[in-house]
Short mmCIF file of C-alpha atoms in Angstrom, two decimals:
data_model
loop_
_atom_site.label_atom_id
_atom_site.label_comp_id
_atom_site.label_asym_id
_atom_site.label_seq_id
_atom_site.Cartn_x
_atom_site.Cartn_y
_atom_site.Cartn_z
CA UNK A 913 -1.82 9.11 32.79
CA UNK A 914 -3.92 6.02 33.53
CA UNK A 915 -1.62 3.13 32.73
CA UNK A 916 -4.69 0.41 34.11
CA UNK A 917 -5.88 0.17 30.09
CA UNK A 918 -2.78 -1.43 29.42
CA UNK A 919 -0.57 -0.87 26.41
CA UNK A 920 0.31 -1.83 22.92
CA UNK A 921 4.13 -2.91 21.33
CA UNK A 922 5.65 -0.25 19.53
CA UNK A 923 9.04 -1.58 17.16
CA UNK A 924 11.67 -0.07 17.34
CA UNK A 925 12.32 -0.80 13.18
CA UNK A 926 9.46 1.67 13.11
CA UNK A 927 11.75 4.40 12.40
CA UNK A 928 12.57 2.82 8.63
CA UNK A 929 8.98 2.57 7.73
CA UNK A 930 8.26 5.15 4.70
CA UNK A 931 5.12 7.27 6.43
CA UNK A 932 7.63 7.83 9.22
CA UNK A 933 8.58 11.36 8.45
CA UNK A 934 5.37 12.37 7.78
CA UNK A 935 3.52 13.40 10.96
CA UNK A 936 -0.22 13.41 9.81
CA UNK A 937 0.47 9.85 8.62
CA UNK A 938 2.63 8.71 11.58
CA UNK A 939 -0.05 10.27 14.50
CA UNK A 940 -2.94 8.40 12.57
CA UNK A 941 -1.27 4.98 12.65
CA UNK A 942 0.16 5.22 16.27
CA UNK A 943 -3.41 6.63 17.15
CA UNK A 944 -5.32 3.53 15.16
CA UNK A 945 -2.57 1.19 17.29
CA UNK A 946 -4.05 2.82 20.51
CA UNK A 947 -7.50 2.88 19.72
CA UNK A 948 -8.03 -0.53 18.03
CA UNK A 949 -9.84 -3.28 19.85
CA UNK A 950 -7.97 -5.89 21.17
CA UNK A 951 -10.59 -8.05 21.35
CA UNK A 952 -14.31 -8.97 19.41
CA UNK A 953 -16.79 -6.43 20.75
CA UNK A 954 -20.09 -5.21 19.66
CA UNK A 955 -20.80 -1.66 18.55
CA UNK A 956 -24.58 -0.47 18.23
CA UNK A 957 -25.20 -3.25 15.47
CA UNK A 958 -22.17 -3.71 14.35
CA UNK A 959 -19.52 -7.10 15.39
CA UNK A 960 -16.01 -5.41 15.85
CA UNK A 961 -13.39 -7.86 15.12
CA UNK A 962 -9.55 -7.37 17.03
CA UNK A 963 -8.10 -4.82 15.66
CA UNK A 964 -11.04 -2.88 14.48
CA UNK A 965 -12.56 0.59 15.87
CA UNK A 966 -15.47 2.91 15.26
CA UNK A 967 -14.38 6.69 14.84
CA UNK A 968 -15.04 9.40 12.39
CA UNK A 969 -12.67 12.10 10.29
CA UNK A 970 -13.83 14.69 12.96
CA UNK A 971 -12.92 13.10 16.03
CA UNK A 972 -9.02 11.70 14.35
CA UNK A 973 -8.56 15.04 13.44
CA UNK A 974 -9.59 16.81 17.09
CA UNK A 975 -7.13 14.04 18.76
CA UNK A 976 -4.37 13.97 16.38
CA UNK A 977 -4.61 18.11 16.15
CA UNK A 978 -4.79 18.50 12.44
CA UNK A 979 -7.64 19.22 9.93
CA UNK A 980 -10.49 16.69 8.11
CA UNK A 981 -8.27 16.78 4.77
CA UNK A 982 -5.04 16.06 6.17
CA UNK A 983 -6.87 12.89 8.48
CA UNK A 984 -8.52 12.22 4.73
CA UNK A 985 -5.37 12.05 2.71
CA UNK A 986 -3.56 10.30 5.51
CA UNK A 987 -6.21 7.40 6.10
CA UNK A 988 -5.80 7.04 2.21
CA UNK A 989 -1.80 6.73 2.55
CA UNK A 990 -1.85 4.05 4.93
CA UNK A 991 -4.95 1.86 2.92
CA UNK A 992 -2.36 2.58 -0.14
CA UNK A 993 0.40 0.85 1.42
CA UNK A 994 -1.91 -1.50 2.94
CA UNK A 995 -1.26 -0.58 6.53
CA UNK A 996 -4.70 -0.37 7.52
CA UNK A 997 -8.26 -0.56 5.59
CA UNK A 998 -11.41 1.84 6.40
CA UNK A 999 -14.93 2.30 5.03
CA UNK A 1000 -16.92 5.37 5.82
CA UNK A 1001 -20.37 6.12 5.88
CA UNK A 1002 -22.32 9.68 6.65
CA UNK A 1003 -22.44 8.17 10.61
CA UNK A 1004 -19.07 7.29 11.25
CA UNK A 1005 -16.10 5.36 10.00
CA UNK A 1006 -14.32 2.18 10.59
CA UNK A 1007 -10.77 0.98 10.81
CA UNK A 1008 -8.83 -2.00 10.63
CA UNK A 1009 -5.51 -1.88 11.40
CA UNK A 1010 -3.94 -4.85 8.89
CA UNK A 1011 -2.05 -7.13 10.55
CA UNK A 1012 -2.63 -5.98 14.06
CA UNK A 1013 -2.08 -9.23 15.97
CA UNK A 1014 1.65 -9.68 14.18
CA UNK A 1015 2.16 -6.22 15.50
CA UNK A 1016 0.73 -6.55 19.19
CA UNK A 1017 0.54 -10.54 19.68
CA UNK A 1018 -2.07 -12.93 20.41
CA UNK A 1019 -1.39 -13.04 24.17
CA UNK A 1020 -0.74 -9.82 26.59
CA UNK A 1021 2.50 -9.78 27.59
CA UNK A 1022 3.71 -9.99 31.41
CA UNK A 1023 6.63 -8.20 32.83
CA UNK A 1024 9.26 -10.31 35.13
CA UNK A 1025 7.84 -8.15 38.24
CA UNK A 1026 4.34 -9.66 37.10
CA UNK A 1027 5.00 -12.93 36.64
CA UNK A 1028 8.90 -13.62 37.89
CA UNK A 1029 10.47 -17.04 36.47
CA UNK A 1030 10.68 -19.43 38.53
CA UNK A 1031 13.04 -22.76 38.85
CA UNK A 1032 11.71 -25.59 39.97
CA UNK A 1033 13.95 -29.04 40.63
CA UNK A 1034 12.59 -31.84 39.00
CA UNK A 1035 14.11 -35.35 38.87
CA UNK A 1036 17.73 -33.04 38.93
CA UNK A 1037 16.37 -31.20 35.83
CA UNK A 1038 15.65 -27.63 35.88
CA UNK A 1039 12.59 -26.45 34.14
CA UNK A 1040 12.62 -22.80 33.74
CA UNK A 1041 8.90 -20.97 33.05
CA UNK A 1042 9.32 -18.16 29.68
CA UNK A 1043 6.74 -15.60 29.29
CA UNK A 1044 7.13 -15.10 25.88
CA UNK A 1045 4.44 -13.55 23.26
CA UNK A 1046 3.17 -16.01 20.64
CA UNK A 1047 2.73 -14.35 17.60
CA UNK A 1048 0.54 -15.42 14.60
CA UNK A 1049 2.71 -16.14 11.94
CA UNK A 1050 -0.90 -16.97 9.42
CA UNK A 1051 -1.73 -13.26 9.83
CA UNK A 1052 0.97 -12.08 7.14
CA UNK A 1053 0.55 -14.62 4.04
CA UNK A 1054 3.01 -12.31 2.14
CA UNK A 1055 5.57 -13.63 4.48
CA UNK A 1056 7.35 -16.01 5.84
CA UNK A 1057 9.56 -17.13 8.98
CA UNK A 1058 12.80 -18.84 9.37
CA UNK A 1059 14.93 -18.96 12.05
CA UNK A 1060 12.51 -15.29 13.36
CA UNK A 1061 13.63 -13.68 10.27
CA UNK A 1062 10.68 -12.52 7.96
CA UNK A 1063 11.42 -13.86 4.42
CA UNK A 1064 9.76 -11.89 1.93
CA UNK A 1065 8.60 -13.49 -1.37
CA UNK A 1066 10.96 -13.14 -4.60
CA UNK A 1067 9.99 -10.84 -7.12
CA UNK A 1068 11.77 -9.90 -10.56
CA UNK A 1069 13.78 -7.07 -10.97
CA UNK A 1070 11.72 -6.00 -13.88
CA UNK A 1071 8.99 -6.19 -10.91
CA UNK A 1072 11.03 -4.29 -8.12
CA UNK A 1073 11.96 -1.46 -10.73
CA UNK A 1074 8.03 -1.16 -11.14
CA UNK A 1075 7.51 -0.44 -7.29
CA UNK A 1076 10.37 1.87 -7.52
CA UNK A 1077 8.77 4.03 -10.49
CA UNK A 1078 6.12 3.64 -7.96
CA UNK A 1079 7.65 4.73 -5.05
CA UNK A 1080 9.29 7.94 -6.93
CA UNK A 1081 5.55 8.80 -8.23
CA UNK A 1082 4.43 8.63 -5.00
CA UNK A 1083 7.04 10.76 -3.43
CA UNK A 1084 8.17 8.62 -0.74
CA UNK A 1085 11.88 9.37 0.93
CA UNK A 1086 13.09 6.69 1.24
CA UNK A 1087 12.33 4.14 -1.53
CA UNK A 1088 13.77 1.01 -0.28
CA UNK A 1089 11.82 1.24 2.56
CA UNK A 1090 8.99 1.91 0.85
CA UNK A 1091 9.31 -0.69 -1.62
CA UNK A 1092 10.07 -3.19 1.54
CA UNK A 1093 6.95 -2.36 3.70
CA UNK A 1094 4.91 -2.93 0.22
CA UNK A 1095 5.83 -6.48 -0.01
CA UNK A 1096 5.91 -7.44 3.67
CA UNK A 1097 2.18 -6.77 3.97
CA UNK A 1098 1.53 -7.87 0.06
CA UNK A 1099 0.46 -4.33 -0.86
CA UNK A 1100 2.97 -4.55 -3.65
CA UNK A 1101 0.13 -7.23 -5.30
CA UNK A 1102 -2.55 -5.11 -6.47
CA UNK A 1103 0.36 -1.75 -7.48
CA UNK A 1104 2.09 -4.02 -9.93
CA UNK A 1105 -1.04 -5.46 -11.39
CA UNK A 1106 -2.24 -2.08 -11.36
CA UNK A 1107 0.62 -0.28 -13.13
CA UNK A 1108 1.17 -3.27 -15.50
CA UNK A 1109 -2.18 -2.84 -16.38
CA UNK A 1110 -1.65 0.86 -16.99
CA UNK A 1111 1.95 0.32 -18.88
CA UNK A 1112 0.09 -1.70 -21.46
CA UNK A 1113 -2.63 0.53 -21.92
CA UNK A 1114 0.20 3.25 -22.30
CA UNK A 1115 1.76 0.34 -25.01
CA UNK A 1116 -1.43 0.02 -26.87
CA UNK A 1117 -1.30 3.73 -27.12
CA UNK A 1118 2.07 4.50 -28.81
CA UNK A 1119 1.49 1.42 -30.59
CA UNK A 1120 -2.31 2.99 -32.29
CA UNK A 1121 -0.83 6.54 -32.40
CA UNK A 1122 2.50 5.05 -34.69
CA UNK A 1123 -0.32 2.99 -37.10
CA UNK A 1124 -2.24 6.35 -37.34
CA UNK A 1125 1.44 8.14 -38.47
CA UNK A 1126 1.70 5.67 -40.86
CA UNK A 1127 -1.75 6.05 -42.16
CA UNK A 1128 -1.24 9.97 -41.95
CA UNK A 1129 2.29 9.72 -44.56
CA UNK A 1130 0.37 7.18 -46.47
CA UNK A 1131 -2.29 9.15 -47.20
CA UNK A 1132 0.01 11.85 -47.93
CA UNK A 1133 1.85 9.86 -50.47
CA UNK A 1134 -1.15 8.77 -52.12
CA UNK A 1135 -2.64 13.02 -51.82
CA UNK A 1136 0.85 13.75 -53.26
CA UNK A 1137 1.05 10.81 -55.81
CA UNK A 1138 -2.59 11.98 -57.40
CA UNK A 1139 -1.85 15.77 -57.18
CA UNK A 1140 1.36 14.41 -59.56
CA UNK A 1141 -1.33 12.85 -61.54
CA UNK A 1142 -3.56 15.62 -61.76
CA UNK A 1143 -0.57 18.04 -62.96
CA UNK A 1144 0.82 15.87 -65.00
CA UNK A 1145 -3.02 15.43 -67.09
CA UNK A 1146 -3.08 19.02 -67.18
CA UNK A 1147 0.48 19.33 -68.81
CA UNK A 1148 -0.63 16.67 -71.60
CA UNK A 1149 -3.80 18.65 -71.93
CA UNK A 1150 -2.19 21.68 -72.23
CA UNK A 1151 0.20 20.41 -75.11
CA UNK A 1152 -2.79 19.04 -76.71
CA UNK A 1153 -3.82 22.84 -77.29
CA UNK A 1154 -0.71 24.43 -78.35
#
C-alpha cells in the first residue's frame, strides 16, 4: 500500500448513517471519498472543483466489484439523500461528493510525529502551538454550530411524519437515521415539497372522484324519479282505457 497519496477522515458516527448496511451503497461513497479531488484541477476541458472526479459506471463497478445496475441504483441512492450529485454523459460521468470539505477539512491534517507541539516561554506565559483542522462551517447551510454540536433546523411534526412515510417507502432500516441524515444535508427540502405536492394531488383526487359519486346517485335519482314518472303516465293511461 502506498500511503505517500495521503488520506481522507473517515467518522466514526458513520456507522448510524442509513446506506450503511447496504454494501453497493456504502463501497460507492467510501470509494467517491477516496477518489474525489482535493483540490481544483483540470480534466481534458473540463475545471474540476474539490471534491469532484471524472469516472464512469464501468470503471465504479470493476473497483467496487459489483455490476453497472447495482453502481446505477446506488449513485441514485446517495443523489436521493443528497450525499453526493452526478451527471453522466455517453463519455464518462462526474461526481461531487456534497459537502466534502465538512467531511475532510479545509486544511490537511498533521500528526504530533509531523509537527510535535512545542512550548515556548514568553514574558512567563506559555504559548502552546494546536494543529487542529478548520472546518467550513458555510459548506452545510442546513446546519448550524454551537458549542461543535450541529443544530439542525426545526421542522413540524406534521413535517417529520412526512419524511418518515418517506423513509418507510423507501425501505430504509433505520428511519431515524434516515430521517436525520435528510435534514443535516437539507435533502429533506425538495422530499417534503415533493410529497406535499403529491398528497394534494392525491387530495384533489378523492375530492373529484366523491363530486363524481354524487353526480353518479344524482343522476340515479333523477333516472329513477322519471322512470316513476314514466310508470306512473302509463298507469293513468291505462285507466283511461278500461
Amino acid at each position: 500500500m502506498n500511503i505517500s497519496r495521503g488520506y481522507v477522515r473517515l467518522f466514526r458516527q458513520i456507522d448510524e448513517w442509513e446506506w450503511y448496511d447496504n454494501p453497493y451503497v456504502k463501497a460507492i461513497f467510501l470509494h467517491c471519498l477516496i477518489k474525489a479531488n482535493d483540490k481544483a484541477k483540470k480534466w481534458r476541458d473540463l475545471s474540476l472543483k474539490r471534491g469532484q472526479f471524472v469516472t464512469s459506471y464501468e470503471k465504479l463497478a470493476a473497483a467496487n466489484g459489483i455490476t453497472i445496475q447495482q453502481t446505477r441504483t446506488a449513485l441514485k441512492q446517495l443523489q436521493l439523500t443528497n450525499e453526493i450529485e452526478y451527471q453522466s454523459t455517453n463519455q464518462y460521468t462526474v461526481i461531487t461528493v456534497k459537502n466534502f470539505n465538512l467531511y475532510q477539512g479545509t486544511n490537511t491534517q498533521k500528526t504530533k510525529a509531523d509537527n510535535p507541539p512545542t512550548n515556548k516561554q514568553n514574558g512567563g506565559q506559555v504559548t502552546t502551538t494546536n494543529n487542529n483542522i478548520d472546518i467550513d462551517n458555510n459548506i452545510n447551510t442546513h446546519t448550524k454550530e454551537k458549542n461543535n454540536v450541529c443544530v439542525l433546523p426545526k421542522i413540524s411534526k406534521e413535517e417529520r411524519e412526512i419524511l418518515k412515510n418517506y423513509a418507510r417507502k423507501s425501505k430504509a432500516t433505520n428511519i431515524t437515521a434516515y430521517v436525520h441524515t435528510l435534514i443535516a444535508n437539507g435533502g429533506y427540502l425538495e422530499i417534503l415539497e415533493q410529497e406535499k405536492a403529491k398528497a394534494e394531488k392525491k387530495k384533489q383526487k378523492e375530492i373529484y372522484a366523491a363530486a363524481e359519486k354524487i353526480e353518479e346517485v344524482q343522476e340515479d335519482e333523477k333516472t329513477t324519479k322519471a322512470a316513476y314518472e314514466k310508470f306512473k303516465k302509463a298507469g293513468e293511461e291505462l285507466r283511461k282505457i278500461k
